[in-house]
mmCIF file of C-alpha atoms and ligand atoms in Angstrom:
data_model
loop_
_atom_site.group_PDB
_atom_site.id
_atom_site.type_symbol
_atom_site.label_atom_id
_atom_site.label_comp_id
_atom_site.label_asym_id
_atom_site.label_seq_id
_atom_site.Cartn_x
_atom_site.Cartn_y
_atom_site.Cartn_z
ATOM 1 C CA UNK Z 1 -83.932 -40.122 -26.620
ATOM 2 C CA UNK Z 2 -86.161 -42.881 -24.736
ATOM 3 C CA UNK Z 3 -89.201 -41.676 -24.062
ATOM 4 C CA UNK Z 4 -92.363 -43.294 -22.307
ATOM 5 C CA UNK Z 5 -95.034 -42.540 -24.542
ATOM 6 C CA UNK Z 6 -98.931 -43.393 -22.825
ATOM 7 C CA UNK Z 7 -101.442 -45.497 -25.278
ATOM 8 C CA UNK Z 8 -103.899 -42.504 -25.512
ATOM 9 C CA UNK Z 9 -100.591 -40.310 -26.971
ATOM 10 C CA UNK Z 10 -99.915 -43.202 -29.379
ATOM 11 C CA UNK Z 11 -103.790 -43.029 -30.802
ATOM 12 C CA UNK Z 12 -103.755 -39.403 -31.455
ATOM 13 C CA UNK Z 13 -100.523 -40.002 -32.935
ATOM 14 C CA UNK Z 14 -101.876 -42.502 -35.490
ATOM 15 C CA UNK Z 15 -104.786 -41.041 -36.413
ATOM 16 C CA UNK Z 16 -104.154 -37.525 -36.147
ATOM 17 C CA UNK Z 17 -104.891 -35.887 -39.955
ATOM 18 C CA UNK Z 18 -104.726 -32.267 -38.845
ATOM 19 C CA UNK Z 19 -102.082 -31.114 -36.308
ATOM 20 C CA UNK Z 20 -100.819 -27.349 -35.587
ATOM 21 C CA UNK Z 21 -97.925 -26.558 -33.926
ATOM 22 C CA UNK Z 22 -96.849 -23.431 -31.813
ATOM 23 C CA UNK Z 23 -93.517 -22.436 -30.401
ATOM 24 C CA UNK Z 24 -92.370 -19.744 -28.058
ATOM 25 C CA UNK Z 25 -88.505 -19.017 -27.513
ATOM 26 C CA UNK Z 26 -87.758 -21.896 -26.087
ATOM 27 C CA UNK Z 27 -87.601 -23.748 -28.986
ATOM 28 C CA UNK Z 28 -84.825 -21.951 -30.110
ATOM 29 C CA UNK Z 29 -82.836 -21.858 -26.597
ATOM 30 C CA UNK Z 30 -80.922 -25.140 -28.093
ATOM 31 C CA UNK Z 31 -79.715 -23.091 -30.950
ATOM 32 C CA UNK Z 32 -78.520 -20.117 -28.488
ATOM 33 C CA UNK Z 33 -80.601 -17.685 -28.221
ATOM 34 C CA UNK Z 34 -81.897 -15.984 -25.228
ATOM 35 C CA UNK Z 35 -85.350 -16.726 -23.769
ATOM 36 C CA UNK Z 36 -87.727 -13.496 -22.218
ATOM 37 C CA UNK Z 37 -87.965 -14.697 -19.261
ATOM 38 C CA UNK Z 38 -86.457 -16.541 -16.519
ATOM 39 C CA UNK Z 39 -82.562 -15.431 -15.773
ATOM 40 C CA UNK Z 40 -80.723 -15.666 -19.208
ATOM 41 C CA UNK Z 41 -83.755 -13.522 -20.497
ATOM 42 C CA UNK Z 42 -82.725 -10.295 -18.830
ATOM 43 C CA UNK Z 43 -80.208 -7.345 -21.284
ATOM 44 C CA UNK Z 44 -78.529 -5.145 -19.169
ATOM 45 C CA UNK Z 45 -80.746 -5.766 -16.449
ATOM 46 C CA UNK Z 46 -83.548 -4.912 -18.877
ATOM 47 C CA UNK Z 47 -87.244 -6.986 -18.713
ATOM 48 C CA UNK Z 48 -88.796 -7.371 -22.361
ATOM 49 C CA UNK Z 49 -92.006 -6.111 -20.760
ATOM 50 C CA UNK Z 50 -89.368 -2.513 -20.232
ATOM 51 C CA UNK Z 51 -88.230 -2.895 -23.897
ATOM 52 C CA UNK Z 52 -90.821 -4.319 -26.166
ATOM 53 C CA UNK Z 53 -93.253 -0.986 -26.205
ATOM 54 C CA UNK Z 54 -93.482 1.948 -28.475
ATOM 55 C CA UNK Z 55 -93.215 3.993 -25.254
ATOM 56 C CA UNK Z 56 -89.868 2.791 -24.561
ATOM 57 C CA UNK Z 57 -88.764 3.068 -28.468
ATOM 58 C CA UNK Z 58 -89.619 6.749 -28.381
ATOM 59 C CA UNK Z 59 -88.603 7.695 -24.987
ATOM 60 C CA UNK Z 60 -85.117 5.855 -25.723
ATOM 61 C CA UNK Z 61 -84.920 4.378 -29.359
ATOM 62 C CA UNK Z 62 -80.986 4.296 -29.097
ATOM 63 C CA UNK Z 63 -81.419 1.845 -26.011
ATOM 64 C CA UNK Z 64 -84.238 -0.048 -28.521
ATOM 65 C CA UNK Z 65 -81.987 -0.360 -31.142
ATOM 66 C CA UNK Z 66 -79.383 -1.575 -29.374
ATOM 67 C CA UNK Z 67 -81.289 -4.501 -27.738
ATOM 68 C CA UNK Z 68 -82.723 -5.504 -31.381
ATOM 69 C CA UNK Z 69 -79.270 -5.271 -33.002
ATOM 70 C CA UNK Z 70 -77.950 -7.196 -30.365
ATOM 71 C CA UNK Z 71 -79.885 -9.696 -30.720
ATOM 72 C CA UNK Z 72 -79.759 -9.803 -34.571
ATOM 73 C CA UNK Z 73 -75.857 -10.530 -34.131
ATOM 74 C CA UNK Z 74 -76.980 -13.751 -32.167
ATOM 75 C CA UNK Z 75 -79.700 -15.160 -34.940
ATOM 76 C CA UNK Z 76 -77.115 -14.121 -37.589
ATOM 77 C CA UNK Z 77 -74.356 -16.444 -36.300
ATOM 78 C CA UNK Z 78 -76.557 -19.255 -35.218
ATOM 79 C CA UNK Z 79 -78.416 -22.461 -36.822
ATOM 80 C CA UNK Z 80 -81.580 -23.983 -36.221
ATOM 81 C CA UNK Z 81 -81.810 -27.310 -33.750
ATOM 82 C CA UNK Z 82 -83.321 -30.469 -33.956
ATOM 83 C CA UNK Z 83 -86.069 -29.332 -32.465
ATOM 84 C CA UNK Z 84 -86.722 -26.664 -35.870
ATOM 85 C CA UNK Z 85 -86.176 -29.662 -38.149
ATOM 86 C CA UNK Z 86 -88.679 -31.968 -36.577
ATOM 87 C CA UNK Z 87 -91.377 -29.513 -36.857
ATOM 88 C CA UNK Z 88 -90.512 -28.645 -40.678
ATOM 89 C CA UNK Z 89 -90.562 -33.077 -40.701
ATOM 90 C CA UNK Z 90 -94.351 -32.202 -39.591
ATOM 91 C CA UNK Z 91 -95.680 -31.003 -42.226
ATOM 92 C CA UNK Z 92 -94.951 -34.173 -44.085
ATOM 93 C CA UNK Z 93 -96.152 -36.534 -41.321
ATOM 94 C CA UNK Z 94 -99.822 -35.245 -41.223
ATOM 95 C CA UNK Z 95 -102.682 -34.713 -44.246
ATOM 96 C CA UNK Z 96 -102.702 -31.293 -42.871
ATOM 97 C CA UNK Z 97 -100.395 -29.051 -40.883
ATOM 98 C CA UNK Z 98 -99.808 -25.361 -39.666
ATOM 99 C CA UNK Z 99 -96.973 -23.870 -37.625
ATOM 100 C CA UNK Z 100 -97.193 -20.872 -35.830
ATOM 101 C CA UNK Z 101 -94.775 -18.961 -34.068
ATOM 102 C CA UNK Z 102 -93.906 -16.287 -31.569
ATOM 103 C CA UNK Z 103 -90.484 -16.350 -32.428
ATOM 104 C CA UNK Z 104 -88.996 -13.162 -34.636
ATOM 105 C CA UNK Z 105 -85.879 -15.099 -35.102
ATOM 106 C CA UNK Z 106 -86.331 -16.814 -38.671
ATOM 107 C CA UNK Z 107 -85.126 -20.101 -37.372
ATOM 108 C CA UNK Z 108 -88.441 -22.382 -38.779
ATOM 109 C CA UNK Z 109 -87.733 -20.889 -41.947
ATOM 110 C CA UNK Z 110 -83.827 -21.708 -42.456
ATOM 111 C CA UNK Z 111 -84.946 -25.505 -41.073
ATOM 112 C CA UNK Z 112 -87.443 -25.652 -44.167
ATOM 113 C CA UNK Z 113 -90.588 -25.165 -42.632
ATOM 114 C CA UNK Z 114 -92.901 -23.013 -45.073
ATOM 115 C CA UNK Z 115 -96.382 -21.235 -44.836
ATOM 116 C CA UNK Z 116 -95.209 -19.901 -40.930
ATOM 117 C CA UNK Z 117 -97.431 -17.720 -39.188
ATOM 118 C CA UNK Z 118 -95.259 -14.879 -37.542
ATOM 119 C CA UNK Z 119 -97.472 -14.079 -34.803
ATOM 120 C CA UNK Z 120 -94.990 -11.038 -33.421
ATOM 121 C CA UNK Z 121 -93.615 -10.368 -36.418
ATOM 122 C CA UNK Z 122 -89.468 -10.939 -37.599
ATOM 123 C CA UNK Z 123 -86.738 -9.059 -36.122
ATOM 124 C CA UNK Z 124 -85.062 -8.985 -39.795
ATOM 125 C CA UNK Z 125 -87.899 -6.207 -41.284
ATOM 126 C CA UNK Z 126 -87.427 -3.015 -40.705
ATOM 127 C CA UNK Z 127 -90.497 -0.666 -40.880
ATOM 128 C CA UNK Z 128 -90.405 3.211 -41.333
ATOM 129 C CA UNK Z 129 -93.176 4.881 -38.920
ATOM 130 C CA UNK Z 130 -93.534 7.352 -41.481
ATOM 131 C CA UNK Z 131 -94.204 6.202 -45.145
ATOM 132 C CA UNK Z 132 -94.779 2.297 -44.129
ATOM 133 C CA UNK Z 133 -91.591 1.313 -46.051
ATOM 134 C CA UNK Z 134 -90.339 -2.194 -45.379
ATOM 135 C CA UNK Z 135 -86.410 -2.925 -45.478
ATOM 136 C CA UNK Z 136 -84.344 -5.803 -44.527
ATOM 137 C CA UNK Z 137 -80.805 -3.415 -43.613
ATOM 138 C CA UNK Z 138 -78.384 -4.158 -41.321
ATOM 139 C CA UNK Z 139 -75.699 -1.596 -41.549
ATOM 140 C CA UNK Z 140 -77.544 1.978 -41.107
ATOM 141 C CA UNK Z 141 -75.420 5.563 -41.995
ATOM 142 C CA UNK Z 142 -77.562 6.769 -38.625
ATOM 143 C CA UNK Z 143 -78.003 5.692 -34.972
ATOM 144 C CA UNK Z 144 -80.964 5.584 -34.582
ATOM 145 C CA UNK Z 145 -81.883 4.574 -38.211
ATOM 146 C CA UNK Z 146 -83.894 6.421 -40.309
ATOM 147 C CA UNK Z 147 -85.439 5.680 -43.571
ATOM 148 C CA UNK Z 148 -84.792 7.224 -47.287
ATOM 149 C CA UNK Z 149 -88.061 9.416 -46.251
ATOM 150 C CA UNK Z 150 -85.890 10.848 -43.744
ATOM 151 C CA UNK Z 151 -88.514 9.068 -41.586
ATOM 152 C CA UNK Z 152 -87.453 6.981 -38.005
ATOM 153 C CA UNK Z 153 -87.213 3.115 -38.905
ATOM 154 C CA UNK Z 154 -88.380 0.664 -35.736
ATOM 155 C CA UNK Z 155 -87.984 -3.480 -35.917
ATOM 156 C CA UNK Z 156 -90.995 -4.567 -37.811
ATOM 157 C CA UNK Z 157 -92.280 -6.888 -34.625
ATOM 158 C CA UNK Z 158 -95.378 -6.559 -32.021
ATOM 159 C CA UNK Z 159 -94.901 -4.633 -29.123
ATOM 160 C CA UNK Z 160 -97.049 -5.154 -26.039
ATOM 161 C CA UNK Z 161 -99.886 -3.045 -26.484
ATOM 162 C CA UNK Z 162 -99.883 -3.701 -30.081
ATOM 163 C CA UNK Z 163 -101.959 -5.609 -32.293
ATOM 164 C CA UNK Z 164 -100.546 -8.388 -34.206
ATOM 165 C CA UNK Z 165 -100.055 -8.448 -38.203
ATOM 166 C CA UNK Z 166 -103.680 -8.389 -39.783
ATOM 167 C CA UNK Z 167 -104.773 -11.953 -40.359
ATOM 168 C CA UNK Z 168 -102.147 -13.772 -38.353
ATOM 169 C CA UNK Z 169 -104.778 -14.799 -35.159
ATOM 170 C CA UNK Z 170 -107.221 -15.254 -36.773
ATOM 171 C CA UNK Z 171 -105.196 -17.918 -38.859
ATOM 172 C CA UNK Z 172 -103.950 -18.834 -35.818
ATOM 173 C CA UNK Z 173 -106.966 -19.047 -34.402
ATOM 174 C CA UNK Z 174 -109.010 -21.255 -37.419
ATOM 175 C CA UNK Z 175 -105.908 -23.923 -36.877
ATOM 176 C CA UNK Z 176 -106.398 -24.247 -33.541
ATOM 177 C CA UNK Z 177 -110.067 -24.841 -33.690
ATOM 178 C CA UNK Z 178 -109.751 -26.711 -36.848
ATOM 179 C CA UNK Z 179 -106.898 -29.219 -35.878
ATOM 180 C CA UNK Z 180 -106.935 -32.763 -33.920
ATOM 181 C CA UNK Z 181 -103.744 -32.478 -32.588
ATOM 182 C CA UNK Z 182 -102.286 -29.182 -30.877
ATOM 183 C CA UNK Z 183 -98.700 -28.800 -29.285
ATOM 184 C CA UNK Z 184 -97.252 -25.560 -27.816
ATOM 185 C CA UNK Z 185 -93.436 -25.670 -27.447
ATOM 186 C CA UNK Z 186 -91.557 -23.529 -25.586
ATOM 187 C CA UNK Z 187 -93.561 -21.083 -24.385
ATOM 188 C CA UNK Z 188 -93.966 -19.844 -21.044
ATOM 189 C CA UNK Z 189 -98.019 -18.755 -21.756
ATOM 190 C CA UNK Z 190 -98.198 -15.508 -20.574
ATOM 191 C CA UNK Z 191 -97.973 -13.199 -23.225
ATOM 192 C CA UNK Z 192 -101.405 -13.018 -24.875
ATOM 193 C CA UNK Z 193 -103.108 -13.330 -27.272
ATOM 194 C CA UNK Z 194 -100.658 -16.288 -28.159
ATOM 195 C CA UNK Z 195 -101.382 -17.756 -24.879
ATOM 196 C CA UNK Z 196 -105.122 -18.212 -25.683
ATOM 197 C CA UNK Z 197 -104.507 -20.916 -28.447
ATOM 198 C CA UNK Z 198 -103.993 -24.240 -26.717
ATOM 199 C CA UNK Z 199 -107.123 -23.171 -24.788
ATOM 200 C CA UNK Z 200 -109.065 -22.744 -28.028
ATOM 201 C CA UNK Z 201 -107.957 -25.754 -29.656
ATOM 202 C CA UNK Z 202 -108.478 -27.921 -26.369
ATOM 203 C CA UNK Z 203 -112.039 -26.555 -26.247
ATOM 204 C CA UNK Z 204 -112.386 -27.408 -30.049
ATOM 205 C CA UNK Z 205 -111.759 -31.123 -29.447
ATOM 206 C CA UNK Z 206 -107.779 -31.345 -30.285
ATOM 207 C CA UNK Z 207 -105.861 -33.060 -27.712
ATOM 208 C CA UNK Z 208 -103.267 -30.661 -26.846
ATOM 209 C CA UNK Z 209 -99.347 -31.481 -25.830
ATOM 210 C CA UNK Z 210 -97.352 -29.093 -24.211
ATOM 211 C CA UNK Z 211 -93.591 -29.794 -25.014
ATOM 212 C CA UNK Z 212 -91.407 -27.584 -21.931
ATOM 213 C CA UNK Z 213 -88.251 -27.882 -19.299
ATOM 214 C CA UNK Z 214 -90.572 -26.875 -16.751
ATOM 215 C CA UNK Z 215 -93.882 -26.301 -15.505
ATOM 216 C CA UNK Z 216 -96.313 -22.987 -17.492
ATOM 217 C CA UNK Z 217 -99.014 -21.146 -16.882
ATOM 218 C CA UNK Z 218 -100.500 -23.758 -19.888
ATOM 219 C CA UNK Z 219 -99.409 -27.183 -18.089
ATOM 220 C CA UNK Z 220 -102.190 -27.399 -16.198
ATOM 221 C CA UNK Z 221 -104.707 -27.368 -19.186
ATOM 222 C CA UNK Z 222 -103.291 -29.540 -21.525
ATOM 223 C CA UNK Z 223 -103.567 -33.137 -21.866
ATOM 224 C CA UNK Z 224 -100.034 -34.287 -21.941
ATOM 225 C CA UNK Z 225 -97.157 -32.314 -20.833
ATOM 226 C CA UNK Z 226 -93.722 -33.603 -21.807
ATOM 227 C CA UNK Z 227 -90.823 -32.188 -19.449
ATOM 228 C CA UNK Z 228 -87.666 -31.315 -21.199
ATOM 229 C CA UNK Z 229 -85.764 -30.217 -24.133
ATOM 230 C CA UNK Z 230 -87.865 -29.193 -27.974
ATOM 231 C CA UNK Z 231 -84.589 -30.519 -29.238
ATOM 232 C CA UNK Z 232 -84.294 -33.774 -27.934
ATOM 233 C CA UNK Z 233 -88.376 -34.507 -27.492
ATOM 234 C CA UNK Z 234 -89.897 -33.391 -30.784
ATOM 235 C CA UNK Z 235 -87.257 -35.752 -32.796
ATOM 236 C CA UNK Z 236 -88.203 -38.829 -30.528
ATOM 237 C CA UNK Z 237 -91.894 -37.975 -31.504
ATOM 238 C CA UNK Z 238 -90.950 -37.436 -35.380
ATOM 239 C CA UNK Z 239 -89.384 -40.995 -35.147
ATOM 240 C CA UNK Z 240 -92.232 -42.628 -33.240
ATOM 241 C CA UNK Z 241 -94.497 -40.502 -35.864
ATOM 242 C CA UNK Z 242 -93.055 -42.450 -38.784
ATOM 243 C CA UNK Z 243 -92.422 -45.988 -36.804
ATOM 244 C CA UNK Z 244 -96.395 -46.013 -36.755
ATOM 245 C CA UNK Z 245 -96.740 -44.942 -40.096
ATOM 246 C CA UNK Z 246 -94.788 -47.651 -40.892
ATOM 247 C CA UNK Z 247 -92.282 -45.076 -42.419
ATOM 248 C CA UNK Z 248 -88.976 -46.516 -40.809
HETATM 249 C C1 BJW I 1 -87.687 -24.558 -23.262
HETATM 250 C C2 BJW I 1 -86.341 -24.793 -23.571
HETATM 251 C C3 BJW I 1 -86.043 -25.947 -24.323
HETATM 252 C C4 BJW I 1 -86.464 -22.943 -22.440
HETATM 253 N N1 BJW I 1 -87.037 -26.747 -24.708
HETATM 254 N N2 BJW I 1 -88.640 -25.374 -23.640
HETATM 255 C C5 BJW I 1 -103.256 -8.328 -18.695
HETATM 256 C C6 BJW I 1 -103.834 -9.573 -18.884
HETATM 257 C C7 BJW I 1 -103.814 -10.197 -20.118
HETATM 258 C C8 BJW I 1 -103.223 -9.582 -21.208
HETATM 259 C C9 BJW I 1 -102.654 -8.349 -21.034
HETATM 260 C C10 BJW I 1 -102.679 -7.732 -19.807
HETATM 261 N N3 BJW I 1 -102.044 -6.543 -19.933
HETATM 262 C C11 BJW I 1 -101.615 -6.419 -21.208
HETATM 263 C C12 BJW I 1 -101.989 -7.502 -21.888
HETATM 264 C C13 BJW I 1 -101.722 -7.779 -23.314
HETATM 265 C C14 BJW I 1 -100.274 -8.153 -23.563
HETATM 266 C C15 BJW I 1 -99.866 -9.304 -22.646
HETATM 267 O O1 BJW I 1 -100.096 -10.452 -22.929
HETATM 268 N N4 BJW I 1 -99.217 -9.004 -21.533
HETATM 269 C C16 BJW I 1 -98.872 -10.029 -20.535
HETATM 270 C C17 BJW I 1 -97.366 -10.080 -20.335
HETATM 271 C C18 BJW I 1 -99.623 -9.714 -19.279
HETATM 272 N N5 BJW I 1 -100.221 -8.560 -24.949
HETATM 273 C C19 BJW I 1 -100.081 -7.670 -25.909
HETATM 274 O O2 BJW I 1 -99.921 -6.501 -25.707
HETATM 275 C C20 BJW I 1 -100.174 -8.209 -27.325
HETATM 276 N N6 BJW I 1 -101.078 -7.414 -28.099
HETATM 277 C C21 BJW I 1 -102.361 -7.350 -27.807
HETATM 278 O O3 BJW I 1 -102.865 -7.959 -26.885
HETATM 279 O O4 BJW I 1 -103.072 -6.528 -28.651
HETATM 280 C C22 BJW I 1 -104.414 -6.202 -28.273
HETATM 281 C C23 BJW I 1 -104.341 -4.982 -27.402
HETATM 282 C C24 BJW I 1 -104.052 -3.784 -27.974
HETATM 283 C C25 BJW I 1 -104.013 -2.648 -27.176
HETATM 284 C C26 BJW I 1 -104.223 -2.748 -25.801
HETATM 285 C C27 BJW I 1 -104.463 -3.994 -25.223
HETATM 286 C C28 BJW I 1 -104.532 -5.122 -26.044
HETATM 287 C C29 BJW I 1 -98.833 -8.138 -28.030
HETATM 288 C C30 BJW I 1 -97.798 -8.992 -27.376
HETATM 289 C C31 BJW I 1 -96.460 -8.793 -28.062
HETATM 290 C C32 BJW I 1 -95.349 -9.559 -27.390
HETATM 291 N N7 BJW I 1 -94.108 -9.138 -27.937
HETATM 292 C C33 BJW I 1 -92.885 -9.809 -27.541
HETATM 293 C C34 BJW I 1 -91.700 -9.075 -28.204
HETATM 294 C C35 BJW I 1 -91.667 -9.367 -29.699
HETATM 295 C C36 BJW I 1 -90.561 -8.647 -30.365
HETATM 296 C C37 BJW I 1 -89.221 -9.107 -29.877
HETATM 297 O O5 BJW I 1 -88.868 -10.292 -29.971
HETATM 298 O O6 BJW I 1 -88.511 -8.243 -29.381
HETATM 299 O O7 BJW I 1 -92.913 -11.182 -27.974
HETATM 300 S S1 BJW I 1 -92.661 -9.960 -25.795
HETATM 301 C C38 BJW I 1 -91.900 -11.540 -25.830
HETATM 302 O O8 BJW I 1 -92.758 -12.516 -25.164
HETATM 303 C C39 BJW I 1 -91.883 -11.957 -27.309
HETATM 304 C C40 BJW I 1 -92.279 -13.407 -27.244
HETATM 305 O O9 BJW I 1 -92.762 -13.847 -28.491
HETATM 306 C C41 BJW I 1 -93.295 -13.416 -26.148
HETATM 307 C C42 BJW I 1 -93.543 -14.760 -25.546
HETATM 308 O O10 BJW I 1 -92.413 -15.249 -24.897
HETATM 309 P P1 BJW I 1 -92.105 -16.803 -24.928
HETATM 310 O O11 BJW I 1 -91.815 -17.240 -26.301
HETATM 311 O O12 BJW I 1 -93.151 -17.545 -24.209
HETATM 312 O O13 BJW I 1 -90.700 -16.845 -24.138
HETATM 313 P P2 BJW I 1 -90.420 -16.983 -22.564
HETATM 314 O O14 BJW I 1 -89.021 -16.562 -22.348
HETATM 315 O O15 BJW I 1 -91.457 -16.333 -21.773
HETATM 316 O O16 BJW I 1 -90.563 -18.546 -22.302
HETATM 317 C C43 BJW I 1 -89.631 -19.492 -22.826
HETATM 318 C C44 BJW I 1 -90.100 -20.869 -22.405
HETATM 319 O O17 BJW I 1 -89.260 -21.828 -23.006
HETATM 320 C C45 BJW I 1 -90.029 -21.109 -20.879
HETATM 321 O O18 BJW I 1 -91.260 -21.677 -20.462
HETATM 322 C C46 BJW I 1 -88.896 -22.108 -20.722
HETATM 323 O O19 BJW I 1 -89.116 -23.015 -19.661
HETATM 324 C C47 BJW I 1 -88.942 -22.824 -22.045
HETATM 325 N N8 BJW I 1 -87.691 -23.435 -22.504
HETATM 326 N N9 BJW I 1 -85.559 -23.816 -23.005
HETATM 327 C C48 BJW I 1 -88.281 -26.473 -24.319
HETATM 328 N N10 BJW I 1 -84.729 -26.268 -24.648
HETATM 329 ZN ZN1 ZN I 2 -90.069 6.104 -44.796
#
């Protein structure tokens, strides 16, 4: 893909040593799976906002379930996209590089990135509310599943309301500050604290790209916005990446 790229984006390109990267859903809409918001984001005329709480999983955990193991049947059939592979390129491109992610679906992983930080968790774990237990099962004997401690089992992922895994922001949060170059892919921006990043990092001095087929709620504070598809815009960067290196 052709695209116009301004001098100032070509500097930080060149010189950037430290760049982080975080993606929202949208970075795996290529590969076929549903976005949160917006109209292929609604299940059964559910919102996620209805579905992602622990007050929904206990007043209706069969309903819960459902929605998780329908969506595992998606990620299970489906591949990562370009988009995936040019951020796992990344971390060769740069001295230094983190990825962080929104996304419970595993996708970064299969496309070779490493050292991911799961900010909401992966829809794969399973986590007993009882004893803690952690399980990767797909097949249970019980609707809704319960664990060998007789225990209920939920999706091992952040709810709203919830905090996220111990460490993750403030990972998250040391990249942002710490790195020169920041883009946020995919994400519409509301759903905080994940939202707060490209704010931190832009405040910290990293000149921050938002990568989206339309306008956020984080367009208007970054320093380049590039409309349209993760898959086709983040390999054009990879290749302009390595043309200055003098890679290709
Ligand atoms: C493409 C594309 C292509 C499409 N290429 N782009 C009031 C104010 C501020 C905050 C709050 C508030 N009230 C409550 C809160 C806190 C709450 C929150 O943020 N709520 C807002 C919605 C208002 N946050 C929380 O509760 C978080 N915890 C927390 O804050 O703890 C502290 C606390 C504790 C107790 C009390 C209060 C605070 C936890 C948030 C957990 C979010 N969980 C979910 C579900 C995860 C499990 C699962 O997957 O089921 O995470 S919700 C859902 O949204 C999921 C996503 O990770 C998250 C973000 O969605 P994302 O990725 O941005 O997707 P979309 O669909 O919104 O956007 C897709 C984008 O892609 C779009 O822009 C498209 O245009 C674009 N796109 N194709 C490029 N090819
Ligand atoms: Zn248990």
């Amino acid at each position: 893909m052709e695209i116009e790229f301004s001098e100032k984006f070509l500097r930080v390109l060149k010189d950037a040593k430290y760049t982080a990267v975080s993606t929202g859903a949208g970075v795996s809409a290529e590969s076929g799976v549903p976005t949160f918001r917006g109209e292929d984001g609604l299940w059964k005329k559910f919102r996620a906002e209805e579905l992602a709480t622990f007050e929904a999983f206990q007043a209706n955990p069969d309903l819960v379930w459902e929605w998780y193991q329908y969506r595992r049947e998606i990620i299970n059939k489906i591949k990562p996209n370009l988009g995936h592979y040019a951020i796992a390129e990344f971390s060769n491109l740069f001295d230094k590089f983190q990825l962080i992610t929104q996304n419970v679906d595993g996708l970064h992983r299969v496309a070779g990135s490493e050292d991911i930080i799961e900010l909401h968790g992966n829809i794969k774990r399973n986590r007993c509310l009882e004893c803690g237990d952690i399980n990767y099962d797909e097949e249970f004997a019980e609707f809704p599943p319960l664990c060998k401690c007789g225990g209920r089992l939920r999706p091992d992922v952040v709810w709203f309301g919830e905090l996220l895994p111990a460490g993750a922001l403030e990972k998250a949060y040391e990249a942002a500050k710490g790195c020169d170059l920041f883009f946020t892919v995919g994400t519409s921006g509301v759903v905080q604290p994940a939202a707060s990043l490209p704010s931190a990092a832009r405040q910290h001095g990293a000149f921050v790209v938002e990568i989206n087929i339309e306008a956020t709620e984080l367009t208007f504070i970054v320093d380049q916005h590039f409309r349209g598809k993760s898959g086709e815009i983040l390999p054009a960067i990879v290749d302009k990446i390595k043309e200055l290196r003098g890679l290709k």
